Every structure is written in structure tokens, then in C-alpha cells.
Tab-separated table of C-alpha atoms and ligand atoms in Angstrom:
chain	number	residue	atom	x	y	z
A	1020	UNK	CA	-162.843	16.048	-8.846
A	1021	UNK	CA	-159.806	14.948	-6.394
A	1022	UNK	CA	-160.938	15.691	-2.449
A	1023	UNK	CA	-158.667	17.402	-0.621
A	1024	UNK	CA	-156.655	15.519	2.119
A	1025	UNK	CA	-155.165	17.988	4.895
A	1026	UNK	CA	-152.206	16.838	6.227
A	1027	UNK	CA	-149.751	17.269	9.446
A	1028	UNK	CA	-146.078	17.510	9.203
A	1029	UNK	CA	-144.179	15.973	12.287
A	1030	UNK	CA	-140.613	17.283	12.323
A	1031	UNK	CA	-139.752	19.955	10.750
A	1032	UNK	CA	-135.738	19.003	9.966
A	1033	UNK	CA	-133.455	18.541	6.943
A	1034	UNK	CA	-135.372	15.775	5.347
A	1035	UNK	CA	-138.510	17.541	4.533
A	1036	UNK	CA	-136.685	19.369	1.907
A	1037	UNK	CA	-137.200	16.269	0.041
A	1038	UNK	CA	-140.988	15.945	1.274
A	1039	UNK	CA	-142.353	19.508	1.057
A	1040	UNK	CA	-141.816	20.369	-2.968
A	1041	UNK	CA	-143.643	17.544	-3.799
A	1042	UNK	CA	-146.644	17.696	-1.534
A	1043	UNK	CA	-147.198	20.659	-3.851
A	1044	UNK	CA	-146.967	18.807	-6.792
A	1045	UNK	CA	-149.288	16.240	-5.684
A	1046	UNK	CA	-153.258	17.524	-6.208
A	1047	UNK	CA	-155.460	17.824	-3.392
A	1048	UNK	CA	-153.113	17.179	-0.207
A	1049	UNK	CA	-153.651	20.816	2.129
A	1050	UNK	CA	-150.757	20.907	4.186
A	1051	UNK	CA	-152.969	22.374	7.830
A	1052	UNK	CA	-150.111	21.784	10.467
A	1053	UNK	CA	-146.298	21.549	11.259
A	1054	UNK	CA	-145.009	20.349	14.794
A	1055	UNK	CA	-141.596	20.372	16.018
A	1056	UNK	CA	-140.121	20.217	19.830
A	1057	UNK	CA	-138.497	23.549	18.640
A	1058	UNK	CA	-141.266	25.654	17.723
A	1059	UNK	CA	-139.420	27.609	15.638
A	1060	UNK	CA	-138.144	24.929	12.996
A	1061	UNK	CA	-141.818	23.888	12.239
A	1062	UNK	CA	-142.657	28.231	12.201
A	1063	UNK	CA	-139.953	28.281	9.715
A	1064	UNK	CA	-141.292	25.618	7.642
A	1065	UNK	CA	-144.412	26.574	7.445
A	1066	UNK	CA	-143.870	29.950	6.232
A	1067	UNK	CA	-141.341	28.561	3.814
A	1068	UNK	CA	-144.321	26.570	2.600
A	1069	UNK	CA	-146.277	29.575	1.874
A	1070	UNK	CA	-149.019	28.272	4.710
A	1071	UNK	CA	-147.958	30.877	7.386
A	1072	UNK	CA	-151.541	30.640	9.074
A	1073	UNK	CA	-151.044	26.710	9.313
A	1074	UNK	CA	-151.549	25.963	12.720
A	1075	UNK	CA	-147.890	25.264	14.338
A	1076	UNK	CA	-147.221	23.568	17.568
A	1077	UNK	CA	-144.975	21.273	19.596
A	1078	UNK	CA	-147.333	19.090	20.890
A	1079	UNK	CA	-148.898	16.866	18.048
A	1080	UNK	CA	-151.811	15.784	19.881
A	1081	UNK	CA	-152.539	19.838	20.371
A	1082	UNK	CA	-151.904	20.015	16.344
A	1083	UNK	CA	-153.945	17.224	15.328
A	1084	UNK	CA	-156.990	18.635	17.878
A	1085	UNK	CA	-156.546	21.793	15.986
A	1086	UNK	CA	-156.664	20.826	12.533
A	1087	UNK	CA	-158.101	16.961	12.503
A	1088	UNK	CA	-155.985	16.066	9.365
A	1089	UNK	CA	-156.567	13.195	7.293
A	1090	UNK	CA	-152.694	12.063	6.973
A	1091	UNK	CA	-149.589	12.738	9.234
A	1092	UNK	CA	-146.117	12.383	7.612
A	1093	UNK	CA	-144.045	11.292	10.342
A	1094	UNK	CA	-140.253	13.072	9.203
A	1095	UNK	CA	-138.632	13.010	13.294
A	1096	UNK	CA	-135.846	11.297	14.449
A	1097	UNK	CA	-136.126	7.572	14.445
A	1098	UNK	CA	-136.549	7.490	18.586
A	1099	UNK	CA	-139.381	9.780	17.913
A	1100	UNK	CA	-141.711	7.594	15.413
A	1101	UNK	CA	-143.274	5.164	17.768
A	1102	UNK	CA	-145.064	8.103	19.913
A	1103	UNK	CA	-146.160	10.397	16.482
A	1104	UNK	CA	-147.014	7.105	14.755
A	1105	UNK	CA	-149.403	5.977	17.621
A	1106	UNK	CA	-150.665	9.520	18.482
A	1107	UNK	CA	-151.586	10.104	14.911
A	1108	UNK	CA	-153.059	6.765	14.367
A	1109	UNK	CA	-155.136	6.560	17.507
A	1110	UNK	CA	-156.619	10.398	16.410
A	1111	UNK	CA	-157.940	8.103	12.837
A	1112	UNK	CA	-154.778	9.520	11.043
A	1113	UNK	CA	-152.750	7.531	8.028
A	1114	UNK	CA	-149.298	8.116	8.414
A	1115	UNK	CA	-146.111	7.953	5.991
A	1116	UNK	CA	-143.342	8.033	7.643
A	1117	UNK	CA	-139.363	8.096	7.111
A	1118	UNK	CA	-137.030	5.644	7.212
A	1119	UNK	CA	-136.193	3.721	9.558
A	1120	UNK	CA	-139.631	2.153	10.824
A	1121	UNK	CA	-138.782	2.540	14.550
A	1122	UNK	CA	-135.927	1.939	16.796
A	1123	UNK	CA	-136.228	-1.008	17.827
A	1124	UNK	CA	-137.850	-4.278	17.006
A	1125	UNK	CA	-140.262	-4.214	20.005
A	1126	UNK	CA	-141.819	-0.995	19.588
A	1127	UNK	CA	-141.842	-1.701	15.511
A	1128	UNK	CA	-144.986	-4.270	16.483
A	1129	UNK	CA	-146.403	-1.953	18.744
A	1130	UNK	CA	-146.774	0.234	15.527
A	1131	UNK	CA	-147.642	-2.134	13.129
A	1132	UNK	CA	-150.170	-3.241	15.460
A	1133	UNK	CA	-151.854	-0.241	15.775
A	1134	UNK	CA	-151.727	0.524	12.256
A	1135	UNK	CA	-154.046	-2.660	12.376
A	1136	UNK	CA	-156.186	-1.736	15.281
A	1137	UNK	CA	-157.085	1.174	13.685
A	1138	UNK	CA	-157.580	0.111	10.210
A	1139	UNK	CA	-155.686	2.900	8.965
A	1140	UNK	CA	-151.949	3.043	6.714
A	1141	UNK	CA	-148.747	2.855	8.208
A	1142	UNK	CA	-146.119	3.012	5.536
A	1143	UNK	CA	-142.727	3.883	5.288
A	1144	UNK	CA	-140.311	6.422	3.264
A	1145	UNK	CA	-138.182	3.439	1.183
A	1146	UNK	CA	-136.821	6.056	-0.900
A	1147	UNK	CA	-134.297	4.141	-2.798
A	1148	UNK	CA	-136.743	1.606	-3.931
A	1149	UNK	CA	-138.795	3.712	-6.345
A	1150	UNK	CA	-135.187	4.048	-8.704
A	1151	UNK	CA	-136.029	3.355	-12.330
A	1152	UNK	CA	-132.502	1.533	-12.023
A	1153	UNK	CA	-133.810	-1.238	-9.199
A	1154	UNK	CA	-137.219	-1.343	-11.091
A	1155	UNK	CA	-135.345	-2.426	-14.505
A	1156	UNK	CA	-132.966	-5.165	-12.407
A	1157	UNK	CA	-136.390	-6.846	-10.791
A	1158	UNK	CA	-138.027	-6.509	-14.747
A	1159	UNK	CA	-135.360	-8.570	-15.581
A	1160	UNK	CA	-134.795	-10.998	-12.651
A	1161	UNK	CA	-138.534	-11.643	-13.031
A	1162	UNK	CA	-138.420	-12.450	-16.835
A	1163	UNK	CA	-136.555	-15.836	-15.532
A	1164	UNK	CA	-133.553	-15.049	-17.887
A	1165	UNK	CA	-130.981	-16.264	-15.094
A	1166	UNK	CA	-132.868	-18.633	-13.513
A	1167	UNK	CA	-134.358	-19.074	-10.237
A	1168	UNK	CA	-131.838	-16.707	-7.971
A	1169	UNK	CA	-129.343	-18.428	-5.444
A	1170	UNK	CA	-127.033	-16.008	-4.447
A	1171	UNK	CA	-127.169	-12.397	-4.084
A	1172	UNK	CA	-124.136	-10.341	-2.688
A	1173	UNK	CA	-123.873	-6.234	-2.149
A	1174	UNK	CA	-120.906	-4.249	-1.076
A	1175	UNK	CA	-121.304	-0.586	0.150
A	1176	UNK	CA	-118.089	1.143	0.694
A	1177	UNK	CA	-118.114	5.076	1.063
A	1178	UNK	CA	-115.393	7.123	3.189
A	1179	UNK	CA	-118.197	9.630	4.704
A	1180	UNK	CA	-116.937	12.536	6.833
A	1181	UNK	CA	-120.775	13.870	7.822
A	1182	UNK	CA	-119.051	15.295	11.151
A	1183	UNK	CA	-122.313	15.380	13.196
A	1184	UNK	CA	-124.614	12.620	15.189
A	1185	UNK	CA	-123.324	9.931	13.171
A	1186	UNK	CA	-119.684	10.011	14.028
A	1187	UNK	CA	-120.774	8.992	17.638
A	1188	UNK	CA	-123.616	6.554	16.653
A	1189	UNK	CA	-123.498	2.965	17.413
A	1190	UNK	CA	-123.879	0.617	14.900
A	1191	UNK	CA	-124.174	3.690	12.718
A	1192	UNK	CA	-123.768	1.897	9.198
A	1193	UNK	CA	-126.374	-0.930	9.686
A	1194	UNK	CA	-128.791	1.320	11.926
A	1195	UNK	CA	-128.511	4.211	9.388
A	1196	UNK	CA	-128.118	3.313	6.037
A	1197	UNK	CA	-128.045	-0.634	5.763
A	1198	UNK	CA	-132.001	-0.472	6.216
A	1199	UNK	CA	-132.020	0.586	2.459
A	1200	UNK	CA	-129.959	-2.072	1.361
A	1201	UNK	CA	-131.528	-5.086	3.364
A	1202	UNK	CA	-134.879	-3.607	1.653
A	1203	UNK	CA	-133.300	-3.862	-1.756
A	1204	UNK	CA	-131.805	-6.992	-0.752
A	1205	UNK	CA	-135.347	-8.579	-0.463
A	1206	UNK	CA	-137.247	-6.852	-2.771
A	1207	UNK	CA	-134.701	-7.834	-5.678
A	1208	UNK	CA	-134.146	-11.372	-4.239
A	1209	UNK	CA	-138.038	-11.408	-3.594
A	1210	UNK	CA	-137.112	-13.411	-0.446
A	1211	UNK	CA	-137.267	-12.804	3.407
A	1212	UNK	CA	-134.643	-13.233	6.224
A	1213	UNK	CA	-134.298	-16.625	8.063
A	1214	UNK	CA	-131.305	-16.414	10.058
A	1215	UNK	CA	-128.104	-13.829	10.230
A	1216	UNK	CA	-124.088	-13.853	11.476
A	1217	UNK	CA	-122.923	-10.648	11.169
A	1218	UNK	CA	-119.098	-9.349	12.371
A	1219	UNK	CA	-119.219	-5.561	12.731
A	1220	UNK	CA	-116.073	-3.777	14.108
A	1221	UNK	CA	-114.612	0.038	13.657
A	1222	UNK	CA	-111.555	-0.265	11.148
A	1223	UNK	CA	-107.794	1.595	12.768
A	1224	UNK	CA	-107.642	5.031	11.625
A	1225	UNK	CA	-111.523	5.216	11.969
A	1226	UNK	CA	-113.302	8.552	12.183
A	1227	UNK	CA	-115.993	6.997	14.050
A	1228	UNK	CA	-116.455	6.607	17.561
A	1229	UNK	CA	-118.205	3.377	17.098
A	1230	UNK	CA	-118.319	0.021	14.417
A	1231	UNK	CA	-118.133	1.655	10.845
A	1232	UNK	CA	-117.994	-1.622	9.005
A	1233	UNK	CA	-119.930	-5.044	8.951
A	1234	UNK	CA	-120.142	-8.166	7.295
A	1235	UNK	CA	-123.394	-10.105	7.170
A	1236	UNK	CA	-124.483	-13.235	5.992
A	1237	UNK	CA	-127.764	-14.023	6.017
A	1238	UNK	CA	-130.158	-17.163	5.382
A	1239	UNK	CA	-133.057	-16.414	2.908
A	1240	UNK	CA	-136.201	-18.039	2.399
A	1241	UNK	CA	-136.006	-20.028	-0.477
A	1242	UNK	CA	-132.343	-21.574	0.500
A	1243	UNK	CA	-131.171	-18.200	-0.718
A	1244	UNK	CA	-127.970	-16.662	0.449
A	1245	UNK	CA	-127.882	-13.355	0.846
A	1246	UNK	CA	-124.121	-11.219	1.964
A	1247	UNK	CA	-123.971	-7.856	2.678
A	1248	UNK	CA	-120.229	-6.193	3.308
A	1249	UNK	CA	-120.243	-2.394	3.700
A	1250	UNK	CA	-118.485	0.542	5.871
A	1251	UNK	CA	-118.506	4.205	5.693
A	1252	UNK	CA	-114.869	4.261	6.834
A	1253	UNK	CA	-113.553	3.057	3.181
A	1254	UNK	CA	-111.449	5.761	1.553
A	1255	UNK	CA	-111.124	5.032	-2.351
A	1256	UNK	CA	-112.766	3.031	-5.155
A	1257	UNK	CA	-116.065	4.550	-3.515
A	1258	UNK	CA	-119.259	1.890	-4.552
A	1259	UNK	CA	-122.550	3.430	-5.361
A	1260	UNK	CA	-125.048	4.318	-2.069
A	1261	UNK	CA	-127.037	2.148	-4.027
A	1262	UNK	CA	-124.439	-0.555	-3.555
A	1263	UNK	CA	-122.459	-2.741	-5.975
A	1264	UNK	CA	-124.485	-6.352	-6.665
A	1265	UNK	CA	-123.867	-9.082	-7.866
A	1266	UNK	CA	-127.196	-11.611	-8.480
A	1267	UNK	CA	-126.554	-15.175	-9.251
A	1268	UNK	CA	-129.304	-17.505	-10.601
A	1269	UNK	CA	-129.124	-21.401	-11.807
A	1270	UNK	CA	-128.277	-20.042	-15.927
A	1271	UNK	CA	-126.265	-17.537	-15.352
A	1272	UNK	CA	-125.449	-14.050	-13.106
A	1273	UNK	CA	-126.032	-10.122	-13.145
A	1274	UNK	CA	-123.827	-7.921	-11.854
A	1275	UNK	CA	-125.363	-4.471	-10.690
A	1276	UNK	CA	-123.048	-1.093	-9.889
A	1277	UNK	CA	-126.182	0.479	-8.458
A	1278	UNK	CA	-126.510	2.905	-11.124
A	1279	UNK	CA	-127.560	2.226	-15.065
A	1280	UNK	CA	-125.133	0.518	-15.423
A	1281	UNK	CA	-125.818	-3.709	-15.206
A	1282	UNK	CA	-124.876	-6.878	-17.408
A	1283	UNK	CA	-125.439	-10.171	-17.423
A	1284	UNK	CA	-124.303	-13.403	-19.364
A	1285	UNK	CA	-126.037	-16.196	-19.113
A	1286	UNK	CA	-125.304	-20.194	-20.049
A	1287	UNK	CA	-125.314	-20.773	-24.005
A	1288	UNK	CA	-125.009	-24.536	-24.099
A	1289	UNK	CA	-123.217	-26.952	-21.101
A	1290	UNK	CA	-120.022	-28.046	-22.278
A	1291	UNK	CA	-116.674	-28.376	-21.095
A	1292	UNK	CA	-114.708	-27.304	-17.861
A	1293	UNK	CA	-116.712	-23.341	-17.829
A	1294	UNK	CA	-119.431	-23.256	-19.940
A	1295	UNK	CA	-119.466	-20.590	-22.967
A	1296	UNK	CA	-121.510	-17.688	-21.923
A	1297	UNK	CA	-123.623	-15.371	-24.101
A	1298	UNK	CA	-124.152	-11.311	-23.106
A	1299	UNK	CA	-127.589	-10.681	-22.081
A	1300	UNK	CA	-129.148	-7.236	-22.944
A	1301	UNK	CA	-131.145	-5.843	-19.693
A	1302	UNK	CA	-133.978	-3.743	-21.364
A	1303	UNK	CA	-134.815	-0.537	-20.032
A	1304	UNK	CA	-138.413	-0.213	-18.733
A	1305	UNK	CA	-140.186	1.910	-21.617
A	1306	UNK	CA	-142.575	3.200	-18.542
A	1307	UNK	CA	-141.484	2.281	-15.177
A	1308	UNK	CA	-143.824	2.243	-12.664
A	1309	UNK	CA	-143.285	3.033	-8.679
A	1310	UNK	CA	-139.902	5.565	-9.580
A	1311	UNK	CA	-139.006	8.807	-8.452
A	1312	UNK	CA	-137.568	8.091	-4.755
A	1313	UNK	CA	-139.685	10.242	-2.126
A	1314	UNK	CA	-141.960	11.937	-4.674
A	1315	UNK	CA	-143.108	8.448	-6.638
A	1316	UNK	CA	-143.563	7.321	-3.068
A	1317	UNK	CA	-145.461	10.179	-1.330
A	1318	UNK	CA	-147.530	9.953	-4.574
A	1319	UNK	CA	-148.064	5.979	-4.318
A	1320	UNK	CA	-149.020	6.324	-0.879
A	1321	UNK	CA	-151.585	9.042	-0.976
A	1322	UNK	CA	-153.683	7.217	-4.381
A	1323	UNK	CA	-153.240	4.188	-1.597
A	1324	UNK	CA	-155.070	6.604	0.872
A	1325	UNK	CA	-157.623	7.702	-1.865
A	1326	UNK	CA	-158.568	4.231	-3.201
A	1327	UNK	CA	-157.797	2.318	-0.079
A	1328	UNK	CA	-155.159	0.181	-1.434
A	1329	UNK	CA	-152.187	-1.130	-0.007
A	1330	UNK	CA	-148.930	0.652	-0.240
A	1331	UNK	CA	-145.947	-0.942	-1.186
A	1332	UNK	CA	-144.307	0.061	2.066
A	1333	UNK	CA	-146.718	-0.682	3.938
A	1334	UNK	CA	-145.148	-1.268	7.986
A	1335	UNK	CA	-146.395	-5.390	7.787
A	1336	UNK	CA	-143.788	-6.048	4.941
A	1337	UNK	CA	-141.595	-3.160	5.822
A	1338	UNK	CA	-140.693	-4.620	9.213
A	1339	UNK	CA	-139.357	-7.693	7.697
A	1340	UNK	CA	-136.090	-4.889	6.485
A	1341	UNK	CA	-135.936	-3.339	9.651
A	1342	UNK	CA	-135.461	-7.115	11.231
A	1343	UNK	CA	-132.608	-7.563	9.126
A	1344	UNK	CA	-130.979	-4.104	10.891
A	1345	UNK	CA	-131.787	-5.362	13.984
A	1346	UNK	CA	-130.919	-9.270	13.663
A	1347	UNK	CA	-127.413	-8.283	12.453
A	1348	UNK	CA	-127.002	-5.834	15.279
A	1349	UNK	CA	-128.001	-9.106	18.046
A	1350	UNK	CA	-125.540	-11.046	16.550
A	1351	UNK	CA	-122.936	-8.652	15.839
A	1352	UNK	CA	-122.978	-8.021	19.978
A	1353	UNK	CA	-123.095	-12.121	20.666
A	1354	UNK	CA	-121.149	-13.162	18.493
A	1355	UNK	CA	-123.511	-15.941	17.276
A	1356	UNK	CA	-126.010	-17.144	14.512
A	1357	UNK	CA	-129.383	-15.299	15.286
A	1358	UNK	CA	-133.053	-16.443	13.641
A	1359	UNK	CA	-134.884	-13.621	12.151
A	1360	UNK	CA	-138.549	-12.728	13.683
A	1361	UNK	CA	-140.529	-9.787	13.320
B	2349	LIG	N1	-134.946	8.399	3.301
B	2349	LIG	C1	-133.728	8.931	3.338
B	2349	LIG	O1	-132.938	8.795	2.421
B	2349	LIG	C2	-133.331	9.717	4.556
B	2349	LIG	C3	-132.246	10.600	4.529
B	2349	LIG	C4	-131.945	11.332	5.687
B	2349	LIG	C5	-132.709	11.163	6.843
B	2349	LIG	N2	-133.748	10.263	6.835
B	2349	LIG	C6	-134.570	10.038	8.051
B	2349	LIG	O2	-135.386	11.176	8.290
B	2349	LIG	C7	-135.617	11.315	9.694
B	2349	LIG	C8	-135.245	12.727	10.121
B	2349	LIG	O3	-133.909	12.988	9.763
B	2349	LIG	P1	-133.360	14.478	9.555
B	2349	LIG	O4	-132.056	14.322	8.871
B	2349	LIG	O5	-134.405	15.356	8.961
B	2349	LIG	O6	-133.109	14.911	11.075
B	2349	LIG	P2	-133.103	16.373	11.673
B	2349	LIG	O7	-132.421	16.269	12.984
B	2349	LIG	O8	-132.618	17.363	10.663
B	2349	LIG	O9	-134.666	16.703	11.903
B	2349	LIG	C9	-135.475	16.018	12.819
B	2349	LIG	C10	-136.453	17.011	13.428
B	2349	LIG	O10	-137.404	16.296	14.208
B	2349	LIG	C11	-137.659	17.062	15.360
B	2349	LIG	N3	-138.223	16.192	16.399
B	2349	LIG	C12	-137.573	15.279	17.156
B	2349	LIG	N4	-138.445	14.637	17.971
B	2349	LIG	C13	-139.669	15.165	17.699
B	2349	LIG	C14	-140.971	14.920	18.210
B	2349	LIG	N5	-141.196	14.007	19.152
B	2349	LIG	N6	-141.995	15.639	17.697
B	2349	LIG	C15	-141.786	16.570	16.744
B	2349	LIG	N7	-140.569	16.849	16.239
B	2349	LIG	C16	-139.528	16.146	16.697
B	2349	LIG	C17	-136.332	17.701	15.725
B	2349	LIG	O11	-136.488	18.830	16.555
B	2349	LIG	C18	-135.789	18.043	14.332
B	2349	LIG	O12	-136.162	19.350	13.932
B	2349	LIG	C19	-134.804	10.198	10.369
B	2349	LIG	O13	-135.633	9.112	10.651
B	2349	LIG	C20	-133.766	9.827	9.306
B	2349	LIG	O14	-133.320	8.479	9.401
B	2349	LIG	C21	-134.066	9.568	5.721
């Protein structure tokens, strides 16, 4: 029989309409407690939950006293994770939480450090990694058919109006959204960063307050070379939020529109000025594993919690993303080349 896990919700906002359904799909997880610094927001969610006699709270130290959960999911703002991430861990608390780890790089190790101290999970929401479409691109990069991989290149261009926070937000495309791609970026290249130059700047006509577009390039491990180019003040020929790739290994390249749809050609025999190329077929995974954005994740990480595996996610390799964000954003305001640590 599956034990029950009770669980804490931290932050009781827009994004937990993706996490709620599905902690009721998952068996065994008790959902005991909702916190929000507007009491209100985490009443609301609770009786939306159909747990009205949860305990609710703004304090999550006062929660977790109340209810001594076995898992916190950690759905605040981003400025917000370090202090529910340590609070939670230091009460003997896993904790999922969303994207992006933390805020900044330094208080990133704090957390992953405690994660360690207290021998307990620290993952994080990487949403756009469990897509069967990703999955079947890494199938196929890891069958060898191209080669070992050189180059890898992404463009993200979307004209988005959202009209709130992020029209005043600095560096709002890498600190917002490029976390996503820099995570696909390594997981398909299965490399990490070395080094970045990145140019960021806020296009004429922009809708943004601050930079709205960037161009990275960034050293790999492996000698890989890995350029990202993306704004969300592009109007027309919109890419995918997945992005648009472009994979190129020593027999030949894929090109990826973020979606289903993907082809490749590889070498057929070495002759003349451009070798002839044949049309690779990129099978579709009969059963993909690790799919289904936040529910395949929230699902992962709880049978991680159950048969104390490793997630994934987990903060020690999910750090190595959020340096990417963060490198860029250093060299973006020098102006220079800047090695990647986490
Ligand atoms: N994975 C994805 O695709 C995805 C998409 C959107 C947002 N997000 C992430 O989800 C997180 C939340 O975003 P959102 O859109 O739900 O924001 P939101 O503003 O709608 O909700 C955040 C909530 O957290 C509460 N809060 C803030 N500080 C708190 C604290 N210390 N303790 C308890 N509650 C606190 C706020 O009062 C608010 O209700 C962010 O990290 C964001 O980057 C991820």
C-alpha cells in the first residue's frame, strides 16, 4: 500500500493551477497546509482544493509547526525561494520548487547546500523538459546518428504583451524565460557551460522598460558551442517557446522547431564540393519516459521521495542552468567574456 506524504503549499499564485490538479492525481500525497503573505490567496486555494480545514497561514514556519509535512512545494516568487527553501529544509522537509532555482547565484549555494546538510531533496519545476518532443530529439542525438554534437544554436522570438511585472523587469528575457532554454540547451547537448559573451539591449519601439533581447554565445564542455538569440519584443514569424534548434554533429545536423516537428540528413558517402546527404527518420518514442511537463515532474519527484532516488532536477545539476542566466547577465553588464561557476 502507498504511505501517505502530507504536503505544504508555499504561494498560493497563478502557477499552482498547474500544480494543484495533479497532486490529486498523484496517490498518497495529503495536501495539510497552504501559506501565502496574503492570507486570503492561500484561504482561497485551499478551499478550491476541497481541504477547507487545511491549516492556512502566512508564516511557513507557523504552517510547518502545525502540520509537520513530509514535502513543501515551493510555488513563490523567485526572491522568495531561498527563505521557504531553507525554512522547509531545516524543519526535515523535501522541497520541489518552481522555476527559477533562486535569484541569484550566491544564495543558489546557500540552498543547494542545505539541501545537502540536511540530506533531504531540493529539486526544481523544469517543466519544459518532461516534453515527449525534447525526449524523442535526445533518443535520437544519443543513438549517435549525427555524430558526436559540435554545435547547437536556438532562437526564441515571441512579441509578448503580458502588461504586468515583466514589462518593468530587468533582464526580463534571460531572468524569466531563458532558464528553460539554457536547461534544454544542456540537457540536449549533454554538456555544461564553460565560459559566456552575451550582448543584451531593448530593441526601438520596445514595450519594455528594460533589455528585451540578447545574444549569447557560450563555451561548452566538450569544445561545444552553444548560441542562444532570443527577445520577447519580436513581432512576426513567432518561433516556438520551446525555441527553434538547430543541432550539428560531425555526420550530419538536426534541425528542431520545438514542436513535433524535426529532420535531419545526415552524410551518405564524402565526395565532392557538399557531400550528398540522405533524410534521416527521427522515431517517435513508442513509451517515453519523464513527459508530461509539471505533472510527469511532480510525479518523478515524489517516487524520488518514496524510494529515495535522485530526481532529475535535482538543485546540484539544476544550478549549472541557472549559471548560464546569471553568467550571461555579468557579461551582458561588462561587456566582457565571463567563466561559468556555480
Ligand atoms: N514553470 C513555468 O513554466 C512557470 C510559469 C510561470 C511562473 N513560474 C514561476 O512560478 C513562480 C510563481 O509565479 P506566479 O506566476 O504564480 O506568481 P504570482 O505572483 O501569481 O504568485 C506568487 C505568490 O507567492 C506569494 N508569495 C510571495 N512571497 C511569499 C512568501 N515569502 N511566502 C509565501 N508566499 C509568498 C505571493 O503573495 C503570490 O500569491 C515564480 O518563480 C515563476 O518564475 C513558472
Amino acid at each position: 500500500m502507498t504511505s501517505t506524504l502530507k504536503v505544504v503549499l508555499a504561494g498560493c499564485g497563478s502557477i499552482t493551477n498547474a500544480w494543484l490538479p495533479v497532486t490529486k492525481e498523484i496517490e498518497g500525497l495529503q495536501m495539510v497546509g497552504f501559506v501565502d503573505l496574503i492570507e486570503d490567496a492561500a484561504r482561497k486555494k485551499a478551499v478550491e482544493y476541497g481541504t477547507p480545514d487545511a491549516v492556512v497561514g502566512t508564516d511557513l514556519q507557523k504552517v510547518l509547526d502545525a502540520t509537520n509535512p513530509d514535502i513543501v512545494f515551493d510555488c513563490t516568487i523567485p526572491e522568495a525561494h531561498i527563505s521557504v527553501t531553507l525554512t522547509a529544509l531545516k524543519h526535515g522537509c523535501h522541497v520541489l520548487g518552481e522555476k527559477p532555482l533562486a535569484d541569484s547565484m550566491d544564495h543558489a549555494r546557500k540552498m543547494v547546500a542545505a539541501s545537502q546538510e540536511a540530506g533531504k531533496i531540493y529539486a526544481v519545476i523544469q517543466n519544459r523538459r518532461y516534453d515527449p518532443n525534447i525526449r524523442r530529439l535526445k533518443a535520437f542525438l544519443e543513438s549517435g546518428a549525427v555524430g558526436d554534437i559540435t554545435t547547437v544554436n536556438s532562437d526564441f522570438y515571441i512579441g509578448a504583451h503580458f502588461g504586468g511585472f515583466r514589462d518593468r523587469m530587468k533582464h526580463v528575457l534571460l531572468l524569466d524565460m531563458a532558464i528553460h532554454t539554457f536547461d534544454a540547451a544542456r540537457y540536449i547537448s549533454g554538456s555544461d557551460p564553460v565560459s559566456v559573451y552575451c550582448k543584451e539591449w531593448n530593441p526601438a519601439g520596445s514595450w519594455y522598460d528594460h533589455d528585451a533581447s540578447a545574444i549569447a554565445i557560450y563555451e561548452m564542455s566538450n569544445g561545444l558551442v552553444y548560441t542562444y538569440r532570443g527577445s520577447w519584443c519580436a513581432e512576426g514569424l513567432k518561433t516556438t517557446w520551446e525555441c527553434d534548434w538547430r543541432i550539428i554533429g560531425q555526420q550530419g545536423s538536426v534541425h528542431w522547431s520545438g514542436d513535433q516537428n524535426m529532420q535531419a540528413q545526415v552524410v551518405a558517402k564524402t565526395e565532392g564540393f557538399i557531400n550528398p546527404y540522405d533524410d534521416v527518420e527521427i522515431p517517435s518514442e513508442p513509451a517515453p519516459l519523464k513527459i508530461g511537463g509539471h505533472h510527469g515532474l511532480i510525479r518523478d519527484f515524489v517516487e524520488c521521495v518514496r524510494t529515495n532516488t535522485i530526481p532529475e532536477t535535482i538543485c546540484t545539476d539544476n544550478i549549472k542552468s541557472l549559471a548560464m542566466v546569471f553568467g550571461a547577465i555579468e557579461s551582458a553588464e561588462s561587456g566582457k567574456t565571463v567563466d561559468i561557476r556555480w
